[in-house]
Amino acid sequence: MKIIYKTILGIMSFGLLYGCSDYLENTPSSVLEESELINAENIDGFVTAAYAALGNDHYDTPFSLWPYGNVRSDDAYKGGSGTNDIQVFHFFEVSNNIRTDFGELDALWYNSYVAISRVNKAINALDQIEQSEYPLKDARLSEMYFLRGHFYFMLKEIFKYIPYISQEVPVEEYGTISNRDLSNDELWEAIAQDFVKATVNLPEHQDQIGRATKAAAFSYLAKVRLYQAYEQDENNNVVNINHQRLEEVIAATDRVLGKYTLESDFGFNFLPGSYENGPESVFSIQFSNDDNTLHGRLNYSDVLSTPQGLGCCDFHKPSQNLVNAFKTDGEGLPLLEDFNNTDMDYSNLDAYTVDPRLYHTVAIPGLPFKYNESYIYKEDWNRSPSTYGFYASLKENVSPDCDCFVNIDPFYGNSKNRIQIRYADVLLMRAEALIELGREKEALPLINEIRDRAGESTTLIDGYATNTNVALYEDGVNCNWTQDFARKALRFERRLEFAMEGSRFFDLVRWGVAEEVLNTYYDEEKDKRIYYAEAHFDANAEEYCPIPLAQINFSRNVYQQNVGY
């Protein structure tokens, strides 16, 4: 065997020495050029590859954005075995030692641009096909614009200044496009235009579940316009709220109203199987198992959030501050000002009245885990209770007896879809725009629609949640519905409705209140969690992540670093 190996090696060396130039000039046989694949039969492969990128992430580069939208806010603790376990996420948790050389940020940036590259390839391929050959051409192009807008939106809310690369830019030239070629508003506008183009030819309904629809594009367009309305200066300060952009939020949500409905029970949004792609799901990331692959197409973003008592690794844990936010007063309204004056004691829940959404968001010791009385959530399911307490996140998790719960040793993943846009978000985006336009009276029924559904969300928890109480806002009866009060109520409602879904920090930055909210949170939290002792949020820097140093080097300093880093 060794003699044969040496003989082959010698032949290879001879060929390399005497024939490399001729060899390299030959076109290899049995290798397809990309252009040969661009035909009506193969075009769906380009589109499918772009959709597949929605799930091409990893637990330390999650597209669910739990470290950046939740752990970086007042909603969640990092969790895990301690502060050194994925330490980068700990640094974001306490707003300390955030550096430009974090590999996790670099990988998130890279994975996102790989996804954008796939979309651009699909657009280029579709542009080369005639409509007569492929009747779905225009609809598929709109789907690709939707996906590109999705990935750019994610990058934009994390990094602020990013290179916007269209299908006209060759992959090898990606690094030549500066992240400052477009201003902050111009970047938002480029992303908005992707969704505008998506609205043109997307159908109202897709036969294949998981494809983008016209309403999904209008919903995402509303979200972009809402972010765009809060105009920022170069130091990330909100300096103006653009009323024209708010009017565009109203116009975009007009196109979605009535196309979807709220689930009858809030908790149904976060269940697998027949509950997936339900009436409230405007756009969902599709996952699967038992699909003839090794483990299936699982949600790798959230595998770390499984409690230690069921698998691994007890990350992404609701904060005590978040739990306190679900308390209600004697009339059933949120405690907007003093919710955090005392900590809710999970061993004495009947001493409080709470919003039912608490029991759909937070796993509490002594209660069924994910509504399953065969699995009572226990204190010893927590990996590091002295550091991170005794709560666990519920929305992204599933019951252990679900066939969608998959052992990928040492982790346990699941194939439950993740809703990217819920109809509830459409209603609250519209309400926010109305309030900022001084039309708060029109926002009141939208917020009450969300609250009414919250109060009715006891179907899954009626066996053990006996202390729920939610009231609607009644102007002149239990509140004075001024613009200031409505703004406060709206922002609190967003927190309760979307807790642990990856958006809280980005909301705070959009509103321009991240410094105030987070430094108050740190001051109150440091007596409960010692690792918050030195936590401090630095305004005019930490609203956004630094541009990864590896990417600046890759671009040969074409990319510029964000302010404060």
PDB file of N, CA and C in Angstrom, residues 244-276:
ATOM      1  N   GLN A 244     -44.126  62.090   7.660  1.00  0.00           N
ATOM      2  CA  GLN A 244     -44.419  61.485   6.358  1.00  0.00           C
ATOM      3  C   GLN A 244     -44.154  59.981   6.393  1.00  0.00           C
ATOM      4  N   ARG A 245     -43.073  59.581   7.065  1.00  0.00           N
ATOM      5  CA  ARG A 245     -42.780  58.143   7.197  1.00  0.00           C
ATOM      6  C   ARG A 245     -43.871  57.454   8.024  1.00  0.00           C
ATOM      7  N   LEU A 246     -44.366  58.130   9.033  1.00  0.00           N
ATOM      8  CA  LEU A 246     -45.442  57.540   9.838  1.00  0.00           C
ATOM      9  C   LEU A 246     -46.705  57.357   9.002  1.00  0.00           C
ATOM     10  N   GLU A 247     -46.971  58.301   8.131  1.00  0.00           N
ATOM     11  CA  GLU A 247     -48.121  58.156   7.238  1.00  0.00           C
ATOM     12  C   GLU A 247     -47.928  56.947   6.320  1.00  0.00           C
ATOM     13  N   GLU A 248     -46.683  56.689   5.930  1.00  0.00           N
ATOM     14  CA  GLU A 248     -46.393  55.524   5.093  1.00  0.00           C
ATOM     15  C   GLU A 248     -46.575  54.221   5.871  1.00  0.00           C
ATOM     16  N   VAL A 249     -46.345  54.256   7.184  1.00  0.00           N
ATOM     17  CA  VAL A 249     -46.659  53.091   8.028  1.00  0.00           C
ATOM     18  C   VAL A 249     -48.157  52.817   7.981  1.00  0.00           C
ATOM     19  N   ILE A 250     -48.942  53.876   8.123  1.00  0.00           N
ATOM     20  CA  ILE A 250     -50.404  53.737   8.075  1.00  0.00           C
ATOM     21  C   ILE A 250     -50.831  53.160   6.723  1.00  0.00           C
ATOM     22  N   ALA A 251     -50.247  53.695   5.649  1.00  0.00           N
ATOM     23  CA  ALA A 251     -50.617  53.230   4.312  1.00  0.00           C
ATOM     24  C   ALA A 251     -50.254  51.765   4.105  1.00  0.00           C
ATOM     25  N   ALA A 252     -49.099  51.356   4.584  1.00  0.00           N
ATOM     26  CA  ALA A 252     -48.673  49.958   4.415  1.00  0.00           C
ATOM     27  C   ALA A 252     -49.531  49.014   5.246  1.00  0.00           C
ATOM     28  N   THR A 253     -49.826  49.393   6.484  1.00  0.00           N
ATOM     29  CA  THR A 253     -50.654  48.516   7.316  1.00  0.00           C
ATOM     30  C   THR A 253     -52.090  48.459   6.814  1.00  0.00           C
ATOM     31  N   ASP A 254     -52.537  49.513   6.124  1.00  0.00           N
ATOM     32  CA  ASP A 254     -53.865  49.471   5.484  1.00  0.00           C
ATOM     33  C   ASP A 254     -54.007  48.249   4.582  1.00  0.00           C
ATOM     34  N   ARG A 255     -52.894  47.866   3.939  1.00  0.00           N
ATOM     35  CA  ARG A 255     -52.921  46.772   2.980  1.00  0.00           C
ATOM     36  C   ARG A 255     -52.900  45.401   3.648  1.00  0.00           C
ATOM     37  N   VAL A 256     -52.743  45.391   4.980  1.00  0.00           N
ATOM     38  CA  VAL A 256     -52.665  44.120   5.717  1.00  0.00           C
ATOM     39  C   VAL A 256     -53.896  43.905   6.598  1.00  0.00           C
ATOM     40  N   LEU A 257     -54.504  44.994   7.050  1.00  0.00           N
ATOM     41  CA  LEU A 257     -55.661  44.878   7.948  1.00  0.00           C
ATOM     42  C   LEU A 257     -56.745  43.998   7.326  1.00  0.00           C
ATOM     43  N   GLY A 258     -57.223  43.077   8.126  1.00  0.00           N
ATOM     44  CA  GLY A 258     -58.283  42.187   7.659  1.00  0.00           C
ATOM     45  C   GLY A 258     -57.806  40.972   6.904  1.00  0.00           C
ATOM     46  N   LYS A 259     -56.521  40.953   6.513  1.00  0.00           N
ATOM     47  CA  LYS A 259     -55.988  39.791   5.792  1.00  0.00           C
ATOM     48  C   LYS A 259     -55.625  38.656   6.760  1.00  0.00           C
ATOM     49  N   TYR A 260     -55.366  39.025   8.012  1.00  0.00           N
ATOM     50  CA  TYR A 260     -55.022  38.060   9.063  1.00  0.00           C
ATOM     51  C   TYR A 260     -55.869  38.373  10.285  1.00  0.00           C
ATOM     52  N   THR A 261     -55.828  37.505  11.257  1.00  0.00           N
ATOM     53  CA  THR A 261     -56.507  37.747  12.527  1.00  0.00           C
ATOM     54  C   THR A 261     -55.588  37.324  13.660  1.00  0.00           C
ATOM     55  N   LEU A 262     -55.854  37.823  14.849  1.00  0.00           N
ATOM     56  CA  LEU A 262     -55.144  37.357  16.028  1.00  0.00           C
ATOM     57  C   LEU A 262     -55.598  35.941  16.360  1.00  0.00           C
ATOM     58  N   GLU A 263     -54.677  35.122  16.817  1.00  0.00           N
ATOM     59  CA  GLU A 263     -55.063  33.818  17.355  1.00  0.00           C
ATOM     60  C   GLU A 263     -56.033  34.035  18.515  1.00  0.00           C
ATOM     61  N   SER A 264     -56.947  33.109  18.706  1.00  0.00           N
ATOM     62  CA  SER A 264     -57.892  33.250  19.823  1.00  0.00           C
ATOM     63  C   SER A 264     -57.184  33.158  21.165  1.00  0.00           C
ATOM     64  N   ASP A 265     -56.070  32.447  21.212  1.00  0.00           N
ATOM     65  CA  ASP A 265     -55.252  32.347  22.418  1.00  0.00           C
ATOM     66  C   ASP A 265     -53.818  32.688  22.045  1.00  0.00           C
ATOM     67  N   PHE A 266     -53.232  33.612  22.772  1.00  0.00           N
ATOM     68  CA  PHE A 266     -51.863  34.057  22.534  1.00  0.00           C
ATOM     69  C   PHE A 266     -50.895  32.882  22.412  1.00  0.00           C
ATOM     70  N   GLY A 267     -51.067  31.873  23.270  1.00  0.00           N
ATOM     71  CA  GLY A 267     -50.139  30.752  23.312  1.00  0.00           C
ATOM     72  C   GLY A 267     -50.127  29.894  22.059  1.00  0.00           C
ATOM     73  N   PHE A 268     -51.197  29.935  21.263  1.00  0.00           N
ATOM     74  CA  PHE A 268     -51.255  29.115  20.054  1.00  0.00           C
ATOM     75  C   PHE A 268     -50.156  29.492  19.059  1.00  0.00           C
ATOM     76  N   ASN A 269     -49.681  30.753  19.132  1.00  0.00           N
ATOM     77  CA  ASN A 269     -48.618  31.189  18.227  1.00  0.00           C
ATOM     78  C   ASN A 269     -47.319  30.427  18.430  1.00  0.00           C
ATOM     79  N   PHE A 270     -47.162  29.797  19.564  1.00  0.00           N
ATOM     80  CA  PHE A 270     -45.867  29.226  19.935  1.00  0.00           C
ATOM     81  C   PHE A 270     -45.944  27.719  20.148  1.00  0.00           C
ATOM     82  N   LEU A 271     -46.897  27.090  19.459  1.00  0.00           N
ATOM     83  CA  LEU A 271     -47.043  25.644  19.515  1.00  0.00           C
ATOM     84  C   LEU A 271     -46.711  25.036  18.157  1.00  0.00           C
ATOM     85  N   PRO A 272     -46.215  23.795  18.159  1.00  0.00           N
ATOM     86  CA  PRO A 272     -45.852  23.140  16.896  1.00  0.00           C
ATOM     87  C   PRO A 272     -47.050  22.452  16.241  1.00  0.00           C
ATOM     88  N   GLY A 273     -46.761  21.769  15.138  1.00  0.00           N
ATOM     89  CA  GLY A 273     -47.776  20.942  14.492  1.00  0.00           C
ATOM     90  C   GLY A 273     -48.861  21.751  13.828  1.00  0.00           C
ATOM     91  N   SER A 274     -50.106  21.416  14.113  1.00  0.00           N
ATOM     92  CA  SER A 274     -51.239  22.036  13.434  1.00  0.00           C
ATOM     93  C   SER A 274     -51.388  23.522  13.752  1.00  0.00           C
ATOM     94  N   TYR A 275     -50.713  23.997  14.792  1.00  0.00           N
ATOM     95  CA  TYR A 275     -50.796  25.413  15.144  1.00  0.00           C
ATOM     96  C   TYR A 275     -49.870  26.282  14.287  1.00  0.00           C
ATOM     97  N   GLU A 276     -48.906  25.662  13.625  1.00  0.00           N
ATOM     98  CA  GLU A 276     -47.955  26.434  12.836  1.00  0.00           C
ATOM     99  C   GLU A 276     -48.629  27.057  11.617  1.00  0.00           C
TER     100      GLU A 276
END
